[in-house]
Short mmCIF file of C-alpha atoms and ligand atoms in Angstrom, two decimals:
data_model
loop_
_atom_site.label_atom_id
_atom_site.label_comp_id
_atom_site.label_asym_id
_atom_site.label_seq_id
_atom_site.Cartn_x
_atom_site.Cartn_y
_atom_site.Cartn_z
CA UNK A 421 15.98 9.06 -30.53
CA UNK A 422 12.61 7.40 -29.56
CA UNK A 423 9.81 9.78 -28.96
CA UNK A 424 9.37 10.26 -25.11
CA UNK A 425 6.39 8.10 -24.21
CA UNK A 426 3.12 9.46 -22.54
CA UNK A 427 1.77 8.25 -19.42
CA UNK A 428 -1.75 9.14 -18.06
CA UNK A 429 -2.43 8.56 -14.64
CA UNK A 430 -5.99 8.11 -12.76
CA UNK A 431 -7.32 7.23 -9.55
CA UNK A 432 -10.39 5.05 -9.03
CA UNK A 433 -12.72 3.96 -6.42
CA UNK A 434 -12.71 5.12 -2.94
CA UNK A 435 -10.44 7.07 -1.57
CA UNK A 436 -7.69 6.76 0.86
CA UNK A 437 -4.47 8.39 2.17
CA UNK A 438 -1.23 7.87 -0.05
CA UNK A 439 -3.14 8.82 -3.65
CA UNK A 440 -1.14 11.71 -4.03
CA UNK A 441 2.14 10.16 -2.57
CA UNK A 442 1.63 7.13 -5.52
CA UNK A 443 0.91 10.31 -8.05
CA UNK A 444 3.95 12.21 -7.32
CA UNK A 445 5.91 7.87 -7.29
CA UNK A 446 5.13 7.84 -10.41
CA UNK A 447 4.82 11.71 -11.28
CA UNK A 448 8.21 12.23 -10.66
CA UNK A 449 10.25 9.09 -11.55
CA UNK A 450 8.23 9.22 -14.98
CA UNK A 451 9.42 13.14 -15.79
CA UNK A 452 13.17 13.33 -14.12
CA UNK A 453 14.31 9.60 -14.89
CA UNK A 454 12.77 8.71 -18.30
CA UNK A 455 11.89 12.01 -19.71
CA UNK A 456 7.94 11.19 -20.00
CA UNK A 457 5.15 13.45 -20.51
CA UNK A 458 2.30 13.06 -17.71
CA UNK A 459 -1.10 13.38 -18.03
CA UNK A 460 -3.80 13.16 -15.16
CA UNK A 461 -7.23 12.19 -15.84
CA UNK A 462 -9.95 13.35 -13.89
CA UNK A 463 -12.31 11.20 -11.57
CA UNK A 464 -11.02 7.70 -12.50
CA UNK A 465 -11.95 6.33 -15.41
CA UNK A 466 -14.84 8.81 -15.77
CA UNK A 467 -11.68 11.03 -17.35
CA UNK A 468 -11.34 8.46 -19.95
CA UNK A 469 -14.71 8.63 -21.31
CA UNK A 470 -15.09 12.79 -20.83
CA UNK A 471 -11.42 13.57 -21.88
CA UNK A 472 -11.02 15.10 -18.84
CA UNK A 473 -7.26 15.68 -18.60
CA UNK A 474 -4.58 17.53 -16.42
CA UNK A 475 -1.65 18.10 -17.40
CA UNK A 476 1.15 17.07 -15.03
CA UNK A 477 4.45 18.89 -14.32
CA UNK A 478 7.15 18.92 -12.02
CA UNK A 479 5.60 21.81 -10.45
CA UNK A 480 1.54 20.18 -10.21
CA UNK A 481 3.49 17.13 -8.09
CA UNK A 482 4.81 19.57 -5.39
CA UNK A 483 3.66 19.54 -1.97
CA UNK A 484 1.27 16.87 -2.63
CA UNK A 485 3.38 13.50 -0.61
CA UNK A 486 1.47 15.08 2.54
CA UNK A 487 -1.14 15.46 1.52
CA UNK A 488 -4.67 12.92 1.83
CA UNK A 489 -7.57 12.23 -0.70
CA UNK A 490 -6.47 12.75 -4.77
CA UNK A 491 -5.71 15.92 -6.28
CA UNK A 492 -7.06 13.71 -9.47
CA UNK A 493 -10.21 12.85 -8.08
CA UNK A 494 -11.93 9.53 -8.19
CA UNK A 495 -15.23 7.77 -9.07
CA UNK A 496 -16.57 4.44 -9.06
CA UNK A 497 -17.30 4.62 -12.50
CA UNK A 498 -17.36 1.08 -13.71
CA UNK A 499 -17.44 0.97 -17.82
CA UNK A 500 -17.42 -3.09 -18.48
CA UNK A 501 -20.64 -2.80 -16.34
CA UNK A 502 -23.52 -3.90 -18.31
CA UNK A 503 -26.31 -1.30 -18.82
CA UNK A 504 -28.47 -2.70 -21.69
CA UNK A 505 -28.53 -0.04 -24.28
CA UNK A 506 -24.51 0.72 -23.99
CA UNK A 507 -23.47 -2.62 -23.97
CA UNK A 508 -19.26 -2.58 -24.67
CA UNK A 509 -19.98 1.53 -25.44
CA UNK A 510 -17.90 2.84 -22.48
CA UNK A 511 -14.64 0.40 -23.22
CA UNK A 512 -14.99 1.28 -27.21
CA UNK A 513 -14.98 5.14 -26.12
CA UNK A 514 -12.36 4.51 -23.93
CA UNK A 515 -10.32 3.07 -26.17
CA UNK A 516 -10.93 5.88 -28.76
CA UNK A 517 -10.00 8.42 -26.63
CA UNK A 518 -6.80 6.93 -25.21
CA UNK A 519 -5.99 6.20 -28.63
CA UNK A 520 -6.48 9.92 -29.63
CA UNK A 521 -4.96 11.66 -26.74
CA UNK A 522 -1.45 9.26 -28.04
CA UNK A 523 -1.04 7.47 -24.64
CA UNK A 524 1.59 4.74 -24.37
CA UNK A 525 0.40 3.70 -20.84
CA UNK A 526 -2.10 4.18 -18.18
CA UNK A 527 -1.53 3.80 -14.34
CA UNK A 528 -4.87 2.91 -12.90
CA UNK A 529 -4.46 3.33 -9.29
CA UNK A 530 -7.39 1.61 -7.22
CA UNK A 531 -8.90 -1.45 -5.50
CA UNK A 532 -10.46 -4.52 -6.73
CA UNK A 533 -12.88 -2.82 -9.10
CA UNK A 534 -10.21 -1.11 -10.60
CA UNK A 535 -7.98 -3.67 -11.02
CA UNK A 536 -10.54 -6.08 -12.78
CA UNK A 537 -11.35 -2.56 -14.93
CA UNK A 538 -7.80 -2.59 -15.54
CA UNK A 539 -7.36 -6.13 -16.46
CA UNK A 540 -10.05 -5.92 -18.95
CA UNK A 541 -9.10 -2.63 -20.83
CA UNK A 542 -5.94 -4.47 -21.11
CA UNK A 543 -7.86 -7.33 -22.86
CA UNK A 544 -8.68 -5.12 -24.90
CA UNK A 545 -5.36 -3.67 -26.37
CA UNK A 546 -4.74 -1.00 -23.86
CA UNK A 547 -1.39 -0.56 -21.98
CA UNK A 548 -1.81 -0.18 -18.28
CA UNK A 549 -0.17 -0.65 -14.94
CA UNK A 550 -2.40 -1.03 -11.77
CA UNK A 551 -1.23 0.09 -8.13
CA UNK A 552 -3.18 -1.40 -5.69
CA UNK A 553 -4.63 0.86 -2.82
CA UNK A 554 -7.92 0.98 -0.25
CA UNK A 555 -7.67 1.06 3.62
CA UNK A 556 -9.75 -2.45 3.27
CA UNK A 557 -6.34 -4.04 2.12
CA UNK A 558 -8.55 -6.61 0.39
CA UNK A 559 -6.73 -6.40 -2.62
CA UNK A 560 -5.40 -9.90 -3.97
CA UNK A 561 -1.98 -10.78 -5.31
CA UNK A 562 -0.08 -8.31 -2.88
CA UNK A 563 0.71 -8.36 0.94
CA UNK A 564 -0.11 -4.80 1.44
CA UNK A 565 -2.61 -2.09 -0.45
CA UNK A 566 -0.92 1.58 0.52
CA UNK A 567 -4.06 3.51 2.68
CA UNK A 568 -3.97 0.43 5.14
CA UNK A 569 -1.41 1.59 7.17
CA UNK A 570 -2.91 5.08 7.28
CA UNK A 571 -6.54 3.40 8.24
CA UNK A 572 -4.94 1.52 10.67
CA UNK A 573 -2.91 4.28 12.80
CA UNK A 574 -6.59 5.80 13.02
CA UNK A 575 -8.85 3.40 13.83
CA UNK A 576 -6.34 2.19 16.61
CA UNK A 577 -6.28 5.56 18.02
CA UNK A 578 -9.80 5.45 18.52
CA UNK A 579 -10.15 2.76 20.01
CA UNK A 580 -7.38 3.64 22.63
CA UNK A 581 -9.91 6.80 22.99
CA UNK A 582 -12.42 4.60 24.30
CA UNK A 583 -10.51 2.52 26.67
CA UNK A 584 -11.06 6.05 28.80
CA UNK A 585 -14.92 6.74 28.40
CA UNK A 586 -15.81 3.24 28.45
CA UNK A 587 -13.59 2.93 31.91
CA UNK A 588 -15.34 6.28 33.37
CA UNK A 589 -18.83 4.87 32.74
CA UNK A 590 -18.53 1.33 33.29
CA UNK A 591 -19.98 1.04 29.71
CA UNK A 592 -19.17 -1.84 27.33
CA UNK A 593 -18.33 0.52 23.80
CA UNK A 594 -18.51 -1.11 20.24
CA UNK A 595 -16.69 0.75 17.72
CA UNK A 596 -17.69 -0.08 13.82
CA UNK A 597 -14.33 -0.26 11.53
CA UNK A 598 -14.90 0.43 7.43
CA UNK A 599 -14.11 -2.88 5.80
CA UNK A 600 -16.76 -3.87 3.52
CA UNK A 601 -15.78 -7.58 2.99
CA UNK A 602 -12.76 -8.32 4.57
CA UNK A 603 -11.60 -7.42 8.55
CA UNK A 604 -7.60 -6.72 8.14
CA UNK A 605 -8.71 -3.22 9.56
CA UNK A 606 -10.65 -4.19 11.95
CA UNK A 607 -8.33 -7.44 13.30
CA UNK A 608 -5.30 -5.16 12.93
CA UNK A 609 -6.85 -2.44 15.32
CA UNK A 610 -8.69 -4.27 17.22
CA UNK A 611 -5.37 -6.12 18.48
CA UNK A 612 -3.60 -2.99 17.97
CA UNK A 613 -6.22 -1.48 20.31
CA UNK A 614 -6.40 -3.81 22.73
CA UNK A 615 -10.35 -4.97 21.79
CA UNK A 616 -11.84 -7.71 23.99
CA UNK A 617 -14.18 -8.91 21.45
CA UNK A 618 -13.68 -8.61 17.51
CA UNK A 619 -16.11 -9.41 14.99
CA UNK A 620 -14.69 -9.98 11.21
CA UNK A 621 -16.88 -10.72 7.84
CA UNK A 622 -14.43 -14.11 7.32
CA UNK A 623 -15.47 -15.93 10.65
CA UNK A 624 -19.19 -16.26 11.63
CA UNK A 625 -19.93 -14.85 15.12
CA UNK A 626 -22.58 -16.22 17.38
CA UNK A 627 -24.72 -13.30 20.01
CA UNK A 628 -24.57 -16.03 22.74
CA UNK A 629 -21.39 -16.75 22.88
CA UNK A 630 -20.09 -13.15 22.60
CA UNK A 631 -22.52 -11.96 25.61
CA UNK A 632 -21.83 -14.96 27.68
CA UNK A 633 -17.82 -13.58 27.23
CA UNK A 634 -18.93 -10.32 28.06
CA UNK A 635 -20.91 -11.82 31.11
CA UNK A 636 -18.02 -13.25 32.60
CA UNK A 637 -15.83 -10.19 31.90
CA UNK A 638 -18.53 -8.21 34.18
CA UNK A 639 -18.90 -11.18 36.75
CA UNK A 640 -14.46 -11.18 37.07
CA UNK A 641 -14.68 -7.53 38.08
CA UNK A 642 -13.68 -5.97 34.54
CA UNK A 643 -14.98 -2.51 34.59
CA UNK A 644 -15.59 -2.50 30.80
CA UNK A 645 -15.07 -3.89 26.83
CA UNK A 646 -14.33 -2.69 23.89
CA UNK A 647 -16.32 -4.67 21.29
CA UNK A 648 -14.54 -4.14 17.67
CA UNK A 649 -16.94 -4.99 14.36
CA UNK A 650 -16.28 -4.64 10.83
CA UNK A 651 -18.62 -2.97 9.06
CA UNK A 652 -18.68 -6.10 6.72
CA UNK A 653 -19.96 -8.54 9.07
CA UNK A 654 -23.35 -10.58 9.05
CA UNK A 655 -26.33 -8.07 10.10
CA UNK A 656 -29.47 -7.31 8.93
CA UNK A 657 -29.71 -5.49 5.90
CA UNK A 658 -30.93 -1.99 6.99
CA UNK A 659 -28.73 -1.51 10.58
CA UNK A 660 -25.31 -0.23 10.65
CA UNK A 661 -23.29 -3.43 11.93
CA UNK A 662 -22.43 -1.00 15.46
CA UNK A 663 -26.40 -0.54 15.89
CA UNK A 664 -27.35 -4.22 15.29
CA UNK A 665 -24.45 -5.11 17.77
CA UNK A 666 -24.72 -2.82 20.50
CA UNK A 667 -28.44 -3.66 20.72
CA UNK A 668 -27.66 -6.83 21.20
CA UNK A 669 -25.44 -6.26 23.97
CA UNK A 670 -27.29 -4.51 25.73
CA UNK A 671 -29.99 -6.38 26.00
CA UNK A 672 -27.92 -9.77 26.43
CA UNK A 673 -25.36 -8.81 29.14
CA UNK A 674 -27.64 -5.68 30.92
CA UNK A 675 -24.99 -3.00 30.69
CA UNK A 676 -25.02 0.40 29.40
CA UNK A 677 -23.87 0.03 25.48
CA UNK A 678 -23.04 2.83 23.44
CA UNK A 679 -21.63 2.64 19.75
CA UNK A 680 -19.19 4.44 17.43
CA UNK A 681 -19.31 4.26 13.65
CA UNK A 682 -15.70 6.21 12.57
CA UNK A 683 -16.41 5.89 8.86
CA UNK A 684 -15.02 7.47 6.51
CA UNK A 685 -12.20 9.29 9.36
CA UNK A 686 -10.54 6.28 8.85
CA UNK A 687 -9.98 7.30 4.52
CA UNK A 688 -9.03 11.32 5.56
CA UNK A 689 -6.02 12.89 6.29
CA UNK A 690 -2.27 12.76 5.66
CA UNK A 691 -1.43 9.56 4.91
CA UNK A 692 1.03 7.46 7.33
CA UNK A 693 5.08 7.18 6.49
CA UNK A 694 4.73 3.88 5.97
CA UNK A 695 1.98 4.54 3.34
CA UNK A 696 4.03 7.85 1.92
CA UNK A 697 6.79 4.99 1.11
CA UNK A 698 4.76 2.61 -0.04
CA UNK A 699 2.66 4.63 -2.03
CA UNK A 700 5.74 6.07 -3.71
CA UNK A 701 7.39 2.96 -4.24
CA UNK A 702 4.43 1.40 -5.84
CA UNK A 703 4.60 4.63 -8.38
CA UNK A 704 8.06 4.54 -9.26
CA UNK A 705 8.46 0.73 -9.54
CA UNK A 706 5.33 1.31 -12.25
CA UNK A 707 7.35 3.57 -13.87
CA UNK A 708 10.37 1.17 -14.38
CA UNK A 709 7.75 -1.41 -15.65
CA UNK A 710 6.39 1.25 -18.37
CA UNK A 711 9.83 2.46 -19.48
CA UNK A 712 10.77 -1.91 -20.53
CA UNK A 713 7.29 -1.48 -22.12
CA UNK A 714 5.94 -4.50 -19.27
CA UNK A 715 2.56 -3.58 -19.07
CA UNK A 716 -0.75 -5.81 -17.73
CA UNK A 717 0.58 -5.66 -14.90
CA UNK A 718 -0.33 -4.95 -11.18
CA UNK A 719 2.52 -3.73 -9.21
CA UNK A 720 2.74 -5.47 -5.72
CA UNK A 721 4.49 -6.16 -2.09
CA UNK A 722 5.71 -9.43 -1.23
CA UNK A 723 7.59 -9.74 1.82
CA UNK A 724 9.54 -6.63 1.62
CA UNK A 725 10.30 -6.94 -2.33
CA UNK A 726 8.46 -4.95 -4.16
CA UNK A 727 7.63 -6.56 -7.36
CA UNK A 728 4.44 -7.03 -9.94
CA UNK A 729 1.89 -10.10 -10.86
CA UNK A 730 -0.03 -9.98 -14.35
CA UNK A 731 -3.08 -8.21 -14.20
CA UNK A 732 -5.09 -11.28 -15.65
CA UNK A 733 -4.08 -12.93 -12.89
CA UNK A 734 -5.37 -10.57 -9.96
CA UNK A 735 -8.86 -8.64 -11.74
CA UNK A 736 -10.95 -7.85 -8.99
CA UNK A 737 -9.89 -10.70 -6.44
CA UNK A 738 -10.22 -10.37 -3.12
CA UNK A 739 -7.59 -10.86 -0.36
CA UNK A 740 -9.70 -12.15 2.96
CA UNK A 741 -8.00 -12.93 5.95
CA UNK A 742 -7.35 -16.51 6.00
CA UNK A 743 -9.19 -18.73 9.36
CA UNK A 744 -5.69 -19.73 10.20
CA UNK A 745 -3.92 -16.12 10.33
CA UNK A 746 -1.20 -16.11 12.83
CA UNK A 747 -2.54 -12.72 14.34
CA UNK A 748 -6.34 -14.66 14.64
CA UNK A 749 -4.23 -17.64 16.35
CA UNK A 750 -2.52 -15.31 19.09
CA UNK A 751 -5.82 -13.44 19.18
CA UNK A 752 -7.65 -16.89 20.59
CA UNK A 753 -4.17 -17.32 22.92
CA UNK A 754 -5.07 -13.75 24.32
CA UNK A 755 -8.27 -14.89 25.08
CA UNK A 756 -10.19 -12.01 22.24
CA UNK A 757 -13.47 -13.46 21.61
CA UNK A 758 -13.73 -13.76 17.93
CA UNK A 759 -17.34 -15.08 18.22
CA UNK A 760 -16.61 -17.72 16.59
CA UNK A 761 -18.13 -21.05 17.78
CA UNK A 762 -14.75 -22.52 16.97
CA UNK A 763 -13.27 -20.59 20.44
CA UNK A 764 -16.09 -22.40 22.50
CA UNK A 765 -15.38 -19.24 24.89
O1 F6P B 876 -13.32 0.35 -0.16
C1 F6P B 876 -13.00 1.21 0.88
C2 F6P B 876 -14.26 1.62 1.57
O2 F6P B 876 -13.96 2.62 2.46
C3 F6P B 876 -14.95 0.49 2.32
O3 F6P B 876 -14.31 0.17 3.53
C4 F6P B 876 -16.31 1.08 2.50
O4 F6P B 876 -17.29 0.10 2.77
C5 F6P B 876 -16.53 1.73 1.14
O5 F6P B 876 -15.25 2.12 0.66
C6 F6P B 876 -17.43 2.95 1.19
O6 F6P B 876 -17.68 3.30 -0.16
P1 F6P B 876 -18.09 4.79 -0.57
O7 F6P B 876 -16.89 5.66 -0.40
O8 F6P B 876 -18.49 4.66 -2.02
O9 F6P B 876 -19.22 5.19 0.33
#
């Protein structure tokens, strides 16, 4: 009889809806189909280097699918990052420890920065698994990071919120969607939402154009817009991307402007049923991978297969939204200004 192997499972980076659904994924599948022992450690990979553990029974993954944010908690902790007097410190302790705690494996549930963390402990001898996750959906290698969906069903219901105020007033309203480099969330709900203008990091955006769109929305008797920006996109460094782009409005087109930034709303809560079944999917498909010992590996959607890519291959890349996205290309059909000189609109 082979010793049952030990699994330790953390959660890195921001958070987002569907941590605890991917916990209990793998939570679950790893104690009542293979017999594991689980382990959660604390705050990311800030665990690691503290030995900061939980341990995990059948009893700690109940009544969590439901529930938002991670009963693990998270950090950004980054340990490959260079800081001059610990140079390679953090990965050696991390090493150590994992070592001495006897782990076989180590699900590392995160975005980019924790898949390129990942990647590189594996470089470095450890076993690990990454499941890909942020409401960005920015994650290379997979079609789909679990917390998207969740982001999505929120953001889009606030912008349908606005269709009402912005009607009542006669007001054009620009709503700011989280998405640091790449728009996914805010092209998703800004179609979703019905937005007549969306502004996304991956296409450049020119004032003029987008206020002489707006213009001729006011001059064709539209009572108001809904202006949708990623948070991501080309400002000046110090104004929030809603501020720098309401102003703007305002003073280009002459009609009441009024902004809202829905932060960090859009990473709270219960997370989606799409995302619950992604999210658990993700964890028990890592599973399978640890029990035939296939680790460096990120577990990923393509299509509707759920399936894995090695981790060398994905560290830290981003996933933008391509200029030629079908969704951009019935977008300019729908004639949405994208502010893109391209549209000439
Ligand atoms: O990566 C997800 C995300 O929500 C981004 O959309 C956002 O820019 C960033 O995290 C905010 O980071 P923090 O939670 O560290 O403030």
């Amino acid at each position: 009889m082979t010793k049952p192997k030990k699994i330790g499972i953390l959660t890195a980076g921001g958070d987002c809806p569907g941590l605890n659904a991917a916990i209990r994924g793998v939570g679950k599948t790893a104690i009542l189909k293979y017999g594991m022992e689980v382990v959660g450690i604390s705050s990311g990979f800030l665990g690691l280097l503290h030995n900061d553990y939980i341990p995990m029974d059948e009893a700690s993954l109940s009544g969590i699918l439901t529930l938002g944010g991670t009963i693990l908690g998270t950090s950004r902790e980054k340990p490959f990052k260079k800081e001059h007097h610990l140079a390679n410190e953090k990965p050696l302790l991390i090493k150590k420890n994992y070592q001495k705690q006897g782990f076989d494996c180590i699900v590392c549930i995160g975005g980019n920065g924790t898949m390129r963390t990942a990647s590189l402990l594996a470089q470095e001898g450890l076993n690990v698994i990454g499941l890909p996750k942020t409401i960005d959906n920015d994650v290379w290698g997979t079609d789909q990071t679990f917390g998207f969906d969740s982001a999505l069903l929120i953001a889009t219901d606030a912008i349908d919120r606005l269709h009402t105020t912005a009607n009542s007033h006669k007001r054009i309203m620009v709503i700011e969607v989280m998405g640091h480099h790449a728009g996914w969330l805010s092209l998703y709900a800004g179609m979703a939402g019905g937005g007549d203008v969306i502004l996304i990091p991956e296409l450049p955006y020119d004032m003029k154009l987008v206020n002489k769109y707006l213009k001729s929305r006011v001059k064709s008797g539209k009572p108001y817009s809904i202006v949708v920006v990623a948070e991501g996109i080309k400002k000046p460094k110090k104004v929030s991307a809603a501020t720098y782009i309401a102003e703007k409005i305002e003073e280009g087109v002459g009609v009441e402007t009024r902004k809202t930034i829905l932060g960090y709303i859009q990473r709270g809560g219960s997370p989606s049923p799409m995302d619950r079944l992604l999210a658990s999917s993700y964890g028990a498909y890592a599973v399978d991978l640890i029990a035939r010992e296939d680790y460096g590996k990120m577990v990923m959607k393509n299509g509707e297969t759920i399936s894995y890519l090695p981790l060398s291959d994905v560290g830290g890349k981003l996933r933008l939204v391509p200029p030629d996205h079908p969704l951009l290309e019935k977008a300019y059909g729908m004639g949405v200004c994208l502010g893109n000189p391209m549209q000439g609109m």
